[in-house]
Amino acid sequence: MQHYRKEFKMRHHPAFIRAIKGEKVSPKPIWFMRQAGRYLPEYREKRAEAGSFLDLCFNPEMAAEVTLQPIRRFDLDAAILFADILLLPMFMGQELSFEAGEGPRLRPPLQDGPVELSHQKLHDGLSPIMETIRLCREALPEDKALIGFAGAPWTVATYMIAGQGVKDPSSLRSYAYENPETFQALIHELENATISYFKRQISAGVNAVQLFESWASGLPVEFLRAFCLEPAKRIAKALKAEFPEVPVIAFPKGAGVQLREYAEAGTFDAVSLGTETDPIWAVETLSSHVALQGGLDPLLVVRGGTPMFKAAEQLLTTFADKAYVFNLGHGFVPQTPPENVAELVKFIRTF
Ligand code: CP3
C-alpha cells in the first residue's frame, strides 16, 4: 500500500482523477461506459481471434489490447478494464456462459434451489484479470487513468438468482422476501468478494474504481437502502481504509431521488448519472457533495449530429463550473457509429 501511494503521489495526477476527486477541471475529462466493445471493428476482430467473449476476458494480452483500443482511436482521459461483472459469480460456484444473441447465463440459477457458494476459486480464477491490469497500466501514458470495476451486490445477485438477465430485475426482490436469510447471506458474500476483488485490482494498478449498480430502479426505498446503498457504502469504506487516495465512483442506475443519499453518504468520491437523471436537479442537489459523471443518452450517439451535440452542450453548460467527468448515462450500444464518438469527443474538447 505504502508503495502504491508513494508512486501515485509522485505522478502527475491525471485530469480524470482530479475531476473525480472534486476539482473543477476544464475542459471536462472524458471516458465512456462500454467504450471497449462491439461497436468497434477492431474489437470484433480481437474477439473472433480469441474465440469467445470469455476467452477474451481471460487472455491478459488480448484483454489489455481491447482495453487500450478506444484510447488509441479517441482522445479519452481514462481506459476501463476489459472484464465483466459476472466473472465474480463464475468463481463462486455458478457456471457462466454467453450465448450468441441471448446474453449471459449462470447455471444453476439460485431460484431453482440452493447452490453451494464459496470464495475458494476466486483468487486463482481472477488472477488473469490482475495481469491484464498490469499490462494496461504499463502501456498507458501517465496522464491516462485506468478504471477498475465490479458489479454491486444486488445487481450481480439479480443475474445469480434468475440465472440470466430478466426484463424487470426489481421483481427478483420476491426471492429476497421469500428467502430472507439466504438472500442476506448472498449479499454479504458478494460484498466481501467485491472488497477483495477491488483491493486486488488497486494493488495491480487501477487508479479508480466504479461500482455498477445497473438495477437500482424499481425498488422500494427501504430495500434499496438495505441491499444497494449500505453494501456500496461498506465496500467503499473498506477500500478507503486501505487505499484512501483511490477514488470510488458509485453508479446506482435508476435510483431516482435516492441518488441524493449516495451523494450525501460521504463515502463515494463521485456519483455517475443515468440517462434518466435530470442534470439540473443533479447539479442543484448532488454537486455540493460529490463529483458527478455521465448522463448523455447513449442512443443519441447512435443518432449523431445536432441532437447529440445539443445534449452534450446541455451537460457541459450545466456542469461548467462543477467537478464533472463527461460520460454516458449507460453503455454504448453495438450499433453506435465510431465516427459519431470521434465527433462527440472533438466537440467536448473544444467546447
Ligand atoms: O468498455 C467497457 O465498459 C468494457 C468492460 C465491461 C463489460 N461489461 C464488457 C462486456 C463492463 C464495465 C461491463 C459491465 C457489465 N456487464 C454490466 C454493468 C454495466 C451495465 O451495462 O449496466 C452488466 C450488467 C454486465 C453483464 C453483461 N455482460 C451482460 C448483460 C452482457 C450481455 C449483453 C451485452 O451487452 O452484450 C455482457 C457481455 C459483455 N460485457 C460484452 C462486453 C463488451 C459484450 C460481449 C460480446 O458480445 O462481445
mmCIF file of C-alpha atoms and ligand atoms in Angstrom:
data_model
loop_
_atom_site.group_PDB
_atom_site.id
_atom_site.type_symbol
_atom_site.label_atom_id
_atom_site.label_comp_id
_atom_site.label_asym_id
_atom_site.label_seq_id
_atom_site.Cartn_x
_atom_site.Cartn_y
_atom_site.Cartn_z
ATOM 1 C CA MET A 1 0.000 0.000 0.000
ATOM 2 C CA GLN A 2 2.735 2.398 1.031
ATOM 3 C CA HIS A 3 4.497 1.740 -2.247
ATOM 4 C CA TYR A 4 1.349 2.372 -4.251
ATOM 5 C CA ARG A 5 0.598 5.646 -2.502
ATOM 6 C CA LYS A 6 4.079 6.968 -2.936
ATOM 7 C CA GLU A 7 4.117 6.119 -6.597
ATOM 8 C CA PHE A 8 0.692 7.657 -7.070
ATOM 9 C CA LYS A 9 1.679 10.903 -5.352
ATOM 10 C CA MET A 10 4.803 11.236 -7.423
ATOM 11 C CA ARG A 11 2.880 11.002 -10.627
ATOM 12 C CA HIS A 12 1.126 13.997 -12.008
ATOM 13 C CA HIS A 13 -2.500 13.141 -11.292
ATOM 14 C CA PRO A 14 -4.475 12.555 -14.496
ATOM 15 C CA ALA A 15 -7.227 15.095 -15.237
ATOM 16 C CA PHE A 16 -9.842 12.374 -14.774
ATOM 17 C CA ILE A 17 -8.626 11.626 -11.228
ATOM 18 C CA ARG A 18 -8.560 15.311 -10.306
ATOM 19 C CA ALA A 19 -12.130 15.838 -11.539
ATOM 20 C CA ILE A 20 -13.468 12.695 -9.886
ATOM 21 C CA LYS A 21 -11.904 13.877 -6.612
ATOM 22 C CA GLY A 22 -13.773 17.158 -6.777
ATOM 23 C CA GLU A 23 -11.564 19.532 -8.760
ATOM 24 C CA LYS A 24 -13.305 21.772 -11.312
ATOM 25 C CA VAL A 25 -11.123 20.614 -14.181
ATOM 26 C CA SER A 26 -11.652 22.262 -17.566
ATOM 27 C CA PRO A 27 -12.052 21.064 -20.313
ATOM 28 C CA LYS A 28 -14.038 18.214 -18.811
ATOM 29 C CA PRO A 29 -12.282 14.833 -18.790
ATOM 30 C CA ILE A 30 -13.923 12.149 -20.934
ATOM 31 C CA TRP A 31 -14.453 8.409 -20.941
ATOM 32 C CA PHE A 32 -17.420 6.277 -21.967
ATOM 33 C CA MET A 33 -19.140 3.295 -20.464
ATOM 34 C CA ARG A 34 -18.682 0.297 -22.770
ATOM 35 C CA GLN A 35 -16.074 2.263 -24.679
ATOM 36 C CA ALA A 36 -14.439 -1.090 -25.468
ATOM 37 C CA GLY A 37 -16.816 -3.391 -27.234
ATOM 38 C CA ARG A 38 -18.867 -4.492 -30.150
ATOM 39 C CA TYR A 39 -19.322 -1.128 -31.887
ATOM 40 C CA LEU A 40 -15.581 -1.158 -32.712
ATOM 41 C CA PRO A 41 -14.438 -3.281 -35.688
ATOM 42 C CA GLU A 42 -11.013 -3.795 -34.068
ATOM 43 C CA TYR A 43 -12.805 -5.243 -31.000
ATOM 44 C CA ARG A 44 -14.868 -7.657 -33.101
ATOM 45 C CA GLU A 45 -11.666 -8.792 -34.786
ATOM 46 C CA LYS A 46 -9.943 -9.488 -31.442
ATOM 47 C CA ARG A 47 -12.950 -11.317 -30.060
ATOM 48 C CA ALA A 48 -13.077 -13.548 -33.148
ATOM 49 C CA GLU A 49 -9.356 -14.210 -32.735
ATOM 50 C CA ALA A 50 -9.861 -15.091 -29.056
ATOM 51 C CA GLY A 51 -12.767 -17.439 -29.855
ATOM 52 C CA SER A 52 -15.335 -16.063 -27.419
ATOM 53 C CA PHE A 53 -16.041 -13.196 -25.041
ATOM 54 C CA LEU A 54 -14.874 -15.225 -22.013
ATOM 55 C CA ASP A 55 -11.707 -16.396 -23.773
ATOM 56 C CA LEU A 56 -11.007 -12.737 -24.452
ATOM 57 C CA CYS A 57 -11.570 -11.775 -20.789
ATOM 58 C CA PHE A 58 -9.101 -14.434 -19.603
ATOM 59 C CA ASN A 59 -6.363 -13.737 -22.113
ATOM 60 C CA PRO A 60 -4.428 -10.860 -20.475
ATOM 61 C CA GLU A 61 -2.578 -9.761 -23.639
ATOM 62 C CA MET A 62 -5.754 -9.675 -25.695
ATOM 63 C CA ALA A 63 -7.893 -8.155 -22.923
ATOM 64 C CA ALA A 64 -5.264 -5.425 -22.442
ATOM 65 C CA GLU A 65 -5.253 -4.769 -26.175
ATOM 66 C CA VAL A 66 -9.049 -4.404 -26.191
ATOM 67 C CA THR A 67 -8.896 -2.109 -23.124
ATOM 68 C CA LEU A 68 -6.458 0.155 -24.983
ATOM 69 C CA GLN A 69 -8.223 0.161 -28.381
ATOM 70 C CA PRO A 70 -10.564 3.086 -27.585
ATOM 71 C CA ILE A 71 -7.635 5.078 -26.131
ATOM 72 C CA ARG A 72 -5.734 4.717 -29.392
ATOM 73 C CA ARG A 73 -8.732 5.639 -31.523
ATOM 74 C CA PHE A 74 -10.197 8.535 -29.490
ATOM 75 C CA ASP A 75 -8.811 11.328 -27.320
ATOM 76 C CA LEU A 76 -10.032 9.952 -23.969
ATOM 77 C CA ASP A 77 -8.803 10.531 -20.395
ATOM 78 C CA ALA A 78 -9.353 7.071 -18.985
ATOM 79 C CA ALA A 79 -9.407 3.421 -20.000
ATOM 80 C CA ILE A 80 -11.775 0.963 -18.339
ATOM 81 C CA LEU A 81 -10.510 -2.511 -17.664
ATOM 82 C CA PHE A 82 -11.942 -5.060 -20.087
ATOM 83 C CA ALA A 83 -13.693 -7.715 -17.992
ATOM 84 C CA ASP A 84 -17.260 -8.342 -16.810
ATOM 85 C CA ILE A 85 -19.277 -8.045 -13.602
ATOM 86 C CA LEU A 86 -20.317 -11.704 -13.940
ATOM 87 C CA LEU A 87 -16.790 -13.119 -13.563
ATOM 88 C CA LEU A 88 -17.289 -12.997 -9.793
ATOM 89 C CA PRO A 89 -20.235 -15.454 -9.600
ATOM 90 C CA MET A 90 -18.385 -17.612 -12.102
ATOM 91 C CA PHE A 91 -15.741 -18.329 -9.461
ATOM 92 C CA MET A 92 -18.195 -18.508 -6.583
ATOM 93 C CA GLY A 93 -19.815 -21.681 -7.893
ATOM 94 C CA GLN A 94 -22.024 -20.957 -10.907
ATOM 95 C CA GLU A 95 -21.201 -21.782 -14.474
ATOM 96 C CA LEU A 96 -21.100 -18.707 -16.723
ATOM 97 C CA SER A 97 -21.730 -18.713 -20.448
ATOM 98 C CA PHE A 98 -22.591 -16.120 -23.062
ATOM 99 C CA GLU A 99 -24.769 -17.456 -25.817
ATOM 100 C CA ALA A 100 -24.908 -15.526 -29.071
ATOM 101 C CA GLY A 101 -27.905 -13.208 -29.093
ATOM 102 C CA GLU A 102 -29.090 -14.455 -25.701
ATOM 103 C CA GLY A 103 -26.863 -12.679 -23.211
ATOM 104 C CA PRO A 104 -25.349 -14.194 -20.087
ATOM 105 C CA ARG A 105 -26.394 -17.468 -18.409
ATOM 106 C CA LEU A 106 -25.447 -18.517 -14.862
ATOM 107 C CA ARG A 107 -26.178 -22.148 -14.023
ATOM 108 C CA PRO A 108 -27.797 -23.348 -11.876
ATOM 109 C CA PRO A 109 -29.978 -20.301 -11.059
ATOM 110 C CA LEU A 110 -30.328 -19.707 -7.307
ATOM 111 C CA GLN A 111 -34.109 -19.522 -7.640
ATOM 112 C CA ASP A 112 -34.154 -23.225 -8.619
ATOM 113 C CA GLY A 113 -32.668 -24.260 -5.272
ATOM 114 C CA PRO A 114 -29.678 -23.761 -3.016
ATOM 115 C CA VAL A 115 -26.208 -23.561 -4.577
ATOM 116 C CA GLU A 116 -23.017 -24.034 -2.599
ATOM 117 C CA LEU A 117 -21.210 -20.690 -2.955
ATOM 118 C CA SER A 118 -17.618 -20.253 -1.883
ATOM 119 C CA HIS A 119 -14.711 -17.873 -2.229
ATOM 120 C CA GLN A 120 -12.177 -20.577 -2.781
ATOM 121 C CA LYS A 121 -11.707 -20.291 -6.510
ATOM 122 C CA LEU A 122 -11.909 -16.500 -6.655
ATOM 123 C CA HIS A 123 -8.249 -15.801 -6.052
ATOM 124 C CA ASP A 124 -6.804 -18.037 -8.754
ATOM 125 C CA GLY A 125 -9.721 -17.566 -11.116
ATOM 126 C CA LEU A 126 -9.380 -13.798 -11.201
ATOM 127 C CA SER A 127 -5.572 -13.754 -11.486
ATOM 128 C CA PRO A 128 -5.595 -13.231 -15.279
ATOM 129 C CA ILE A 129 -7.580 -10.010 -14.715
ATOM 130 C CA MET A 130 -4.772 -8.724 -12.476
ATOM 131 C CA GLU A 131 -2.299 -9.470 -15.236
ATOM 132 C CA THR A 132 -4.483 -7.514 -17.684
ATOM 133 C CA ILE A 133 -4.386 -4.564 -15.272
ATOM 134 C CA ARG A 134 -0.577 -4.707 -15.004
ATOM 135 C CA LEU A 135 -0.220 -4.803 -18.790
ATOM 136 C CA CYS A 136 -2.631 -1.882 -19.265
ATOM 137 C CA ARG A 137 -1.020 0.294 -16.613
ATOM 138 C CA GLU A 138 2.394 -0.366 -18.151
ATOM 139 C CA ALA A 139 1.189 0.607 -21.607
ATOM 140 C CA LEU A 140 -0.893 3.646 -20.667
ATOM 141 C CA PRO A 141 0.660 7.132 -20.616
ATOM 142 C CA GLU A 142 0.762 8.679 -17.151
ATOM 143 C CA ASP A 143 -1.929 11.241 -17.940
ATOM 144 C CA LYS A 144 -4.479 8.474 -18.683
ATOM 145 C CA ALA A 145 -6.195 6.817 -15.750
ATOM 146 C CA LEU A 146 -7.086 3.133 -15.594
ATOM 147 C CA ILE A 147 -10.517 2.411 -14.098
ATOM 148 C CA GLY A 148 -11.293 -0.877 -12.394
ATOM 149 C CA PHE A 149 -14.869 -2.008 -11.785
ATOM 150 C CA ALA A 150 -17.199 -4.573 -10.293
ATOM 151 C CA GLY A 151 -20.925 -5.122 -10.160
ATOM 152 C CA ALA A 152 -22.675 -4.052 -6.958
ATOM 153 C CA PRO A 153 -24.009 -6.978 -4.867
ATOM 154 C CA TRP A 154 -27.704 -6.522 -5.742
ATOM 155 C CA THR A 155 -27.071 -6.218 -9.495
ATOM 156 C CA VAL A 156 -24.846 -9.302 -9.526
ATOM 157 C CA ALA A 157 -27.379 -11.124 -7.326
ATOM 158 C CA THR A 158 -30.170 -10.500 -9.866
ATOM 159 C CA TYR A 159 -28.235 -12.455 -12.510
ATOM 160 C CA MET A 160 -27.345 -15.164 -9.985
ATOM 161 C CA ILE A 161 -30.936 -15.597 -8.822
ATOM 162 C CA ALA A 162 -32.563 -15.652 -12.270
ATOM 163 C CA GLY A 163 -29.608 -17.356 -13.978
ATOM 164 C CA GLN A 164 -29.852 -14.739 -16.730
ATOM 165 C CA GLY A 165 -30.786 -11.141 -17.409
ATOM 166 C CA VAL A 166 -34.517 -10.526 -16.906
ATOM 167 C CA LYS A 167 -36.765 -7.733 -18.168
ATOM 168 C CA ASP A 168 -37.644 -6.466 -14.708
ATOM 169 C CA PRO A 169 -34.852 -7.402 -12.258
ATOM 170 C CA SER A 170 -36.564 -5.470 -9.454
ATOM 171 C CA SER A 171 -39.189 -8.257 -9.439
ATOM 172 C CA LEU A 172 -36.479 -10.572 -8.065
ATOM 173 C CA ARG A 173 -36.971 -8.880 -4.695
ATOM 174 C CA SER A 174 -39.661 -11.565 -4.262
ATOM 175 C CA TYR A 175 -36.797 -14.031 -3.901
ATOM 176 C CA ALA A 176 -35.366 -11.802 -1.173
ATOM 177 C CA TYR A 177 -38.732 -11.638 0.627
ATOM 178 C CA GLU A 178 -39.211 -15.390 0.438
ATOM 179 C CA ASN A 179 -35.648 -16.385 1.340
ATOM 180 C CA PRO A 180 -34.544 -13.562 3.659
ATOM 181 C CA GLU A 181 -31.625 -15.376 5.321
ATOM 182 C CA THR A 182 -30.242 -16.896 2.143
ATOM 183 C CA PHE A 183 -30.566 -13.566 0.369
ATOM 184 C CA GLN A 184 -28.891 -11.581 3.153
ATOM 185 C CA ALA A 185 -26.044 -14.118 3.208
ATOM 186 C CA LEU A 186 -25.698 -13.830 -0.572
ATOM 187 C CA ILE A 187 -25.428 -10.027 -0.465
ATOM 188 C CA HIS A 188 -22.925 -10.277 2.358
ATOM 189 C CA GLU A 189 -20.867 -12.849 0.461
ATOM 190 C CA LEU A 190 -20.860 -10.656 -2.651
ATOM 191 C CA GLU A 191 -19.905 -7.620 -0.591
ATOM 192 C CA ASN A 192 -16.832 -9.383 0.816
ATOM 193 C CA ALA A 193 -15.880 -10.857 -2.547
ATOM 194 C CA THR A 194 -16.158 -7.410 -4.150
ATOM 195 C CA ILE A 195 -13.985 -5.806 -1.476
ATOM 196 C CA SER A 196 -11.196 -8.321 -2.010
ATOM 197 C CA TYR A 197 -11.564 -8.141 -5.808
ATOM 198 C CA PHE A 198 -11.284 -4.326 -5.724
ATOM 199 C CA LYS A 199 -8.297 -4.438 -3.373
ATOM 200 C CA ARG A 200 -6.516 -6.732 -5.775
ATOM 201 C CA GLN A 201 -7.411 -4.510 -8.731
ATOM 202 C CA ILE A 202 -5.981 -1.484 -6.921
ATOM 203 C CA SER A 203 -2.809 -3.324 -5.919
ATOM 204 C CA ALA A 204 -2.401 -4.425 -9.545
ATOM 205 C CA GLY A 205 -2.591 -0.818 -10.771
ATOM 206 C CA VAL A 206 -6.078 0.640 -11.311
ATOM 207 C CA ASN A 207 -6.315 4.338 -10.360
ATOM 208 C CA ALA A 208 -10.041 4.481 -9.573
ATOM 209 C CA VAL A 209 -12.898 2.014 -9.216
ATOM 210 C CA GLN A 210 -16.520 2.132 -10.332
ATOM 211 C CA LEU A 211 -19.271 0.107 -8.715
ATOM 212 C CA PHE A 212 -22.011 -0.687 -11.255
ATOM 213 C CA GLU A 213 -25.465 -0.930 -9.689
ATOM 214 C CA SER A 214 -27.239 -1.261 -13.022
ATOM 215 C CA TRP A 215 -30.535 -2.342 -11.463
ATOM 216 C CA ALA A 216 -31.243 0.215 -8.738
ATOM 217 C CA SER A 217 -34.559 1.096 -10.397
ATOM 218 C CA GLY A 218 -37.989 -0.055 -9.277
ATOM 219 C CA LEU A 219 -37.021 -0.862 -5.692
ATOM 220 C CA PRO A 220 -38.812 0.250 -2.515
ATOM 221 C CA VAL A 221 -36.664 2.767 -0.635
ATOM 222 C CA GLU A 222 -36.013 0.501 2.350
ATOM 223 C CA PHE A 223 -34.930 -2.312 0.055
ATOM 224 C CA LEU A 224 -32.627 -0.014 -1.882
ATOM 225 C CA ARG A 225 -31.064 1.273 1.326
ATOM 226 C CA ALA A 226 -30.524 -2.185 2.795
ATOM 227 C CA PHE A 227 -29.294 -4.056 -0.271
ATOM 228 C CA CYS A 228 -27.828 -1.390 -2.600
ATOM 229 C CA LEU A 229 -26.746 1.699 -0.657
ATOM 230 C CA GLU A 230 -25.464 0.079 2.562
ATOM 231 C CA PRO A 231 -23.415 -2.646 0.816
ATOM 232 C CA ALA A 232 -21.952 0.008 -1.522
ATOM 233 C CA LYS A 233 -21.018 2.158 1.474
ATOM 234 C CA ARG A 234 -19.376 -0.788 3.238
ATOM 235 C CA ILE A 235 -17.395 -1.629 0.100
ATOM 236 C CA ALA A 236 -16.228 1.992 -0.297
ATOM 237 C CA LYS A 237 -15.319 2.288 3.397
ATOM 238 C CA ALA A 238 -13.267 -0.908 3.302
ATOM 239 C CA LEU A 239 -11.347 0.401 0.291
ATOM 240 C CA LYS A 240 -10.832 3.852 1.815
ATOM 241 C CA ALA A 241 -9.382 2.282 4.962
ATOM 242 C CA GLU A 242 -6.601 0.724 2.924
ATOM 243 C CA PHE A 243 -6.360 2.984 -0.133
ATOM 244 C CA PRO A 244 -7.585 6.434 0.906
ATOM 245 C CA GLU A 245 -6.225 8.028 -2.282
ATOM 246 C CA VAL A 246 -8.136 5.859 -4.725
ATOM 247 C CA PRO A 247 -11.456 7.366 -5.808
ATOM 248 C CA VAL A 248 -14.628 5.294 -5.666
ATOM 249 C CA ILE A 249 -17.450 6.033 -8.131
ATOM 250 C CA ALA A 250 -20.965 4.775 -7.451
ATOM 251 C CA PHE A 251 -23.340 4.234 -10.379
ATOM 252 C CA PRO A 252 -26.758 3.352 -8.975
ATOM 253 C CA LYS A 253 -28.637 3.440 -12.260
ATOM 254 C CA GLY A 254 -32.301 4.299 -11.855
ATOM 255 C CA ALA A 255 -32.035 5.167 -8.142
ATOM 256 C CA GLY A 256 -34.028 8.373 -8.793
ATOM 257 C CA VAL A 257 -34.151 10.820 -5.890
ATOM 258 C CA GLN A 258 -32.223 8.286 -3.783
ATOM 259 C CA LEU A 259 -29.126 9.437 -5.670
ATOM 260 C CA ARG A 260 -29.086 12.116 -3.025
ATOM 261 C CA GLU A 261 -28.384 9.553 -0.296
ATOM 262 C CA TYR A 262 -25.483 8.196 -2.337
ATOM 263 C CA ALA A 263 -24.116 11.716 -2.763
ATOM 264 C CA GLU A 264 -24.535 12.557 0.916
ATOM 265 C CA ALA A 265 -23.115 9.254 2.158
ATOM 266 C CA GLY A 266 -19.632 10.757 2.397
ATOM 267 C CA THR A 267 -18.035 7.508 1.208
ATOM 268 C CA PHE A 268 -18.089 7.972 -2.567
ATOM 269 C CA ASP A 269 -15.944 10.476 -4.431
ATOM 270 C CA ALA A 270 -18.334 10.611 -7.361
ATOM 271 C CA VAL A 271 -21.769 9.528 -8.478
ATOM 272 C CA SER A 272 -22.489 8.615 -12.084
ATOM 273 C CA LEU A 273 -25.769 9.803 -13.590
ATOM 274 C CA GLY A 274 -28.068 7.589 -15.612
ATOM 275 C CA THR A 275 -29.793 8.685 -18.813
ATOM 276 C CA GLU A 276 -32.993 9.317 -16.852
ATOM 277 C CA THR A 277 -31.496 11.804 -14.362
ATOM 278 C CA ASP A 278 -32.319 15.491 -14.802
ATOM 279 C CA PRO A 279 -28.938 17.294 -14.943
ATOM 280 C CA ILE A 280 -30.439 20.474 -13.452
ATOM 281 C CA TRP A 281 -31.762 18.529 -10.446
ATOM 282 C CA ALA A 282 -28.392 16.770 -10.154
ATOM 283 C CA VAL A 283 -26.369 19.964 -10.190
ATOM 284 C CA GLU A 284 -28.620 21.564 -7.574
ATOM 285 C CA THR A 285 -28.949 18.529 -5.311
ATOM 286 C CA LEU A 286 -25.757 16.499 -5.658
ATOM 287 C CA SER A 287 -22.893 18.719 -6.818
ATOM 288 C CA SER A 288 -22.109 20.232 -3.438
ATOM 289 C CA HIS A 289 -21.470 16.726 -2.038
ATOM 290 C CA VAL A 290 -19.663 14.768 -4.771
ATOM 291 C CA ALA A 291 -18.164 14.953 -8.224
ATOM 292 C CA LEU A 292 -20.600 13.950 -10.951
ATOM 293 C CA GLN A 293 -20.155 11.942 -14.116
ATOM 294 C CA GLY A 294 -22.215 10.878 -17.092
ATOM 295 C CA GLY A 295 -25.777 11.465 -18.204
ATOM 296 C CA LEU A 296 -25.655 11.509 -22.022
ATOM 297 C CA ASP A 297 -28.175 9.208 -23.669
ATOM 298 C CA PRO A 298 -26.080 6.565 -25.497
ATOM 299 C CA LEU A 299 -28.774 6.369 -28.207
ATOM 300 C CA LEU A 300 -28.058 9.983 -29.136
ATOM 301 C CA VAL A 301 -24.574 8.842 -30.106
ATOM 302 C CA VAL A 302 -26.217 6.360 -32.472
ATOM 303 C CA ARG A 303 -28.190 9.298 -33.932
ATOM 304 C CA GLY A 304 -25.210 11.671 -34.004
ATOM 305 C CA GLY A 305 -25.318 15.211 -35.431
ATOM 306 C CA THR A 306 -27.202 18.146 -33.926
ATOM 307 C CA PRO A 307 -29.337 16.232 -31.375
ATOM 308 C CA MET A 308 -26.184 14.617 -29.954
ATOM 309 C CA PHE A 309 -24.258 17.913 -29.838
ATOM 310 C CA LYS A 310 -27.198 19.748 -28.251
ATOM 311 C CA ALA A 311 -27.489 17.206 -25.439
ATOM 312 C CA ALA A 312 -23.718 17.236 -24.882
ATOM 313 C CA GLU A 313 -23.790 21.032 -24.790
ATOM 314 C CA GLN A 314 -26.549 20.992 -22.187
ATOM 315 C CA LEU A 315 -24.472 18.761 -19.907
ATOM 316 C CA LEU A 316 -21.301 20.793 -20.415
ATOM 317 C CA THR A 317 -23.150 24.043 -19.713
ATOM 318 C CA THR A 318 -24.942 22.692 -16.655
ATOM 319 C CA PHE A 319 -21.756 21.304 -15.099
ATOM 320 C CA ALA A 320 -19.378 24.000 -16.432
ATOM 321 C CA ASP A 321 -18.188 25.190 -13.023
ATOM 322 C CA LYS A 322 -18.546 21.858 -11.208
ATOM 323 C CA ALA A 323 -16.392 18.778 -10.787
ATOM 324 C CA TYR A 324 -17.706 16.743 -13.715
ATOM 325 C CA VAL A 325 -16.496 13.956 -15.981
ATOM 326 C CA PHE A 326 -18.173 13.591 -19.347
ATOM 327 C CA ASN A 327 -19.726 10.153 -19.880
ATOM 328 C CA LEU A 328 -22.908 8.401 -20.955
ATOM 329 C CA GLY A 329 -25.991 7.597 -18.876
ATOM 330 C CA HIS A 330 -25.403 3.914 -19.725
ATOM 331 C CA GLY A 331 -23.120 1.975 -22.082
ATOM 332 C CA PHE A 332 -22.673 2.365 -25.835
ATOM 333 C CA VAL A 333 -24.922 0.040 -27.806
ATOM 334 C CA PRO A 334 -23.383 -2.162 -30.543
ATOM 335 C CA GLN A 335 -24.880 -0.112 -33.410
ATOM 336 C CA THR A 336 -23.028 3.086 -32.332
ATOM 337 C CA PRO A 337 -21.068 4.502 -35.302
ATOM 338 C CA PRO A 338 -17.441 5.054 -34.163
ATOM 339 C CA GLU A 339 -17.352 8.254 -36.294
ATOM 340 C CA ASN A 340 -20.056 9.758 -34.053
ATOM 341 C CA VAL A 341 -17.932 9.006 -30.992
ATOM 342 C CA ALA A 342 -14.956 10.756 -32.617
ATOM 343 C CA GLU A 343 -17.104 13.815 -33.405
ATOM 344 C CA LEU A 344 -18.527 13.887 -29.895
ATOM 345 C CA VAL A 345 -15.066 13.789 -28.318
ATOM 346 C CA LYS A 346 -13.897 16.620 -30.576
ATOM 347 C CA PHE A 347 -16.960 18.665 -29.629
ATOM 348 C CA ILE A 348 -16.344 18.214 -25.885
ATOM 349 C CA ARG A 349 -12.632 19.021 -26.209
ATOM 350 C CA THR A 350 -13.281 22.291 -27.993
ATOM 351 C CA PHE A 351 -16.379 23.362 -26.050
HETATM 352 O O1 CP3 B 1 -15.727 -0.659 -22.033
HETATM 353 C C1 CP3 B 1 -16.221 -1.378 -21.132
HETATM 354 O O2 CP3 B 1 -17.068 -0.941 -20.368
HETATM 355 C C2 CP3 B 1 -15.691 -2.786 -21.038
HETATM 356 C C3 CP3 B 1 -15.877 -3.577 -19.819
HETATM 357 C C4 CP3 B 1 -17.283 -4.009 -19.415
HETATM 358 C C5 CP3 B 1 -18.043 -5.080 -19.989
HETATM 359 N N1 CP3 B 1 -19.146 -5.297 -19.218
HETATM 360 C C6 CP3 B 1 -17.681 -5.861 -21.191
HETATM 361 C C7 CP3 B 1 -18.733 -6.619 -21.904
HETATM 362 C C8 CP3 B 1 -18.014 -3.531 -18.323
HETATM 363 C C9 CP3 B 1 -17.690 -2.336 -17.432
HETATM 364 C C10 CP3 B 1 -19.175 -4.372 -18.195
HETATM 365 C C11 CP3 B 1 -20.154 -4.208 -17.107
HETATM 366 C C12 CP3 B 1 -21.379 -5.011 -17.100
HETATM 367 N N2 CP3 B 1 -21.566 -6.297 -17.541
HETATM 368 C C13 CP3 B 1 -22.594 -4.582 -16.502
HETATM 369 C C14 CP3 B 1 -22.790 -3.257 -15.782
HETATM 370 C C15 CP3 B 1 -22.963 -2.124 -16.717
HETATM 371 C C16 CP3 B 1 -24.241 -2.148 -17.491
HETATM 372 O O3 CP3 B 1 -24.163 -2.332 -18.711
HETATM 373 O O4 CP3 B 1 -25.307 -1.994 -16.881
HETATM 374 C C17 CP3 B 1 -23.539 -5.611 -16.671
HETATM 375 C C18 CP3 B 1 -24.988 -5.577 -16.225
HETATM 376 C C19 CP3 B 1 -22.875 -6.698 -17.319
HETATM 377 C C20 CP3 B 1 -23.441 -8.030 -17.636
HETATM 378 C C21 CP3 B 1 -23.361 -8.359 -19.071
HETATM 379 N N3 CP3 B 1 -22.203 -8.592 -19.772
HETATM 380 C C22 CP3 B 1 -24.440 -8.505 -19.951
HETATM 381 C C23 CP3 B 1 -25.900 -8.316 -19.580
HETATM 382 C C24 CP3 B 1 -23.902 -8.832 -21.195
HETATM 383 C C25 CP3 B 1 -24.668 -9.225 -22.428
HETATM 384 C C26 CP3 B 1 -25.381 -8.093 -23.013
HETATM 385 C C27 CP3 B 1 -24.450 -7.220 -23.760
HETATM 386 O O5 CP3 B 1 -24.451 -6.007 -23.566
HETATM 387 O O6 CP3 B 1 -23.747 -7.802 -24.601
HETATM 388 C C28 CP3 B 1 -22.485 -8.826 -21.085
HETATM 389 C C29 CP3 B 1 -21.490 -9.081 -22.154
HETATM 390 C C30 CP3 B 1 -20.406 -8.053 -22.351
HETATM 391 N N4 CP3 B 1 -19.667 -7.473 -21.364
HETATM 392 C C31 CP3 B 1 -19.942 -7.560 -23.599
HETATM 393 C C32 CP3 B 1 -18.890 -6.670 -23.333
HETATM 394 C C33 CP3 B 1 -18.051 -5.930 -24.325
HETATM 395 C C34 CP3 B 1 -20.431 -7.995 -24.951
HETATM 396 C C35 CP3 B 1 -19.813 -9.299 -25.261
HETATM 397 C C36 CP3 B 1 -19.636 -9.507 -26.714
HETATM 398 O O7 CP3 B 1 -20.620 -9.938 -27.351
HETATM 399 O O8 CP3 B 1 -18.534 -9.287 -27.220
#
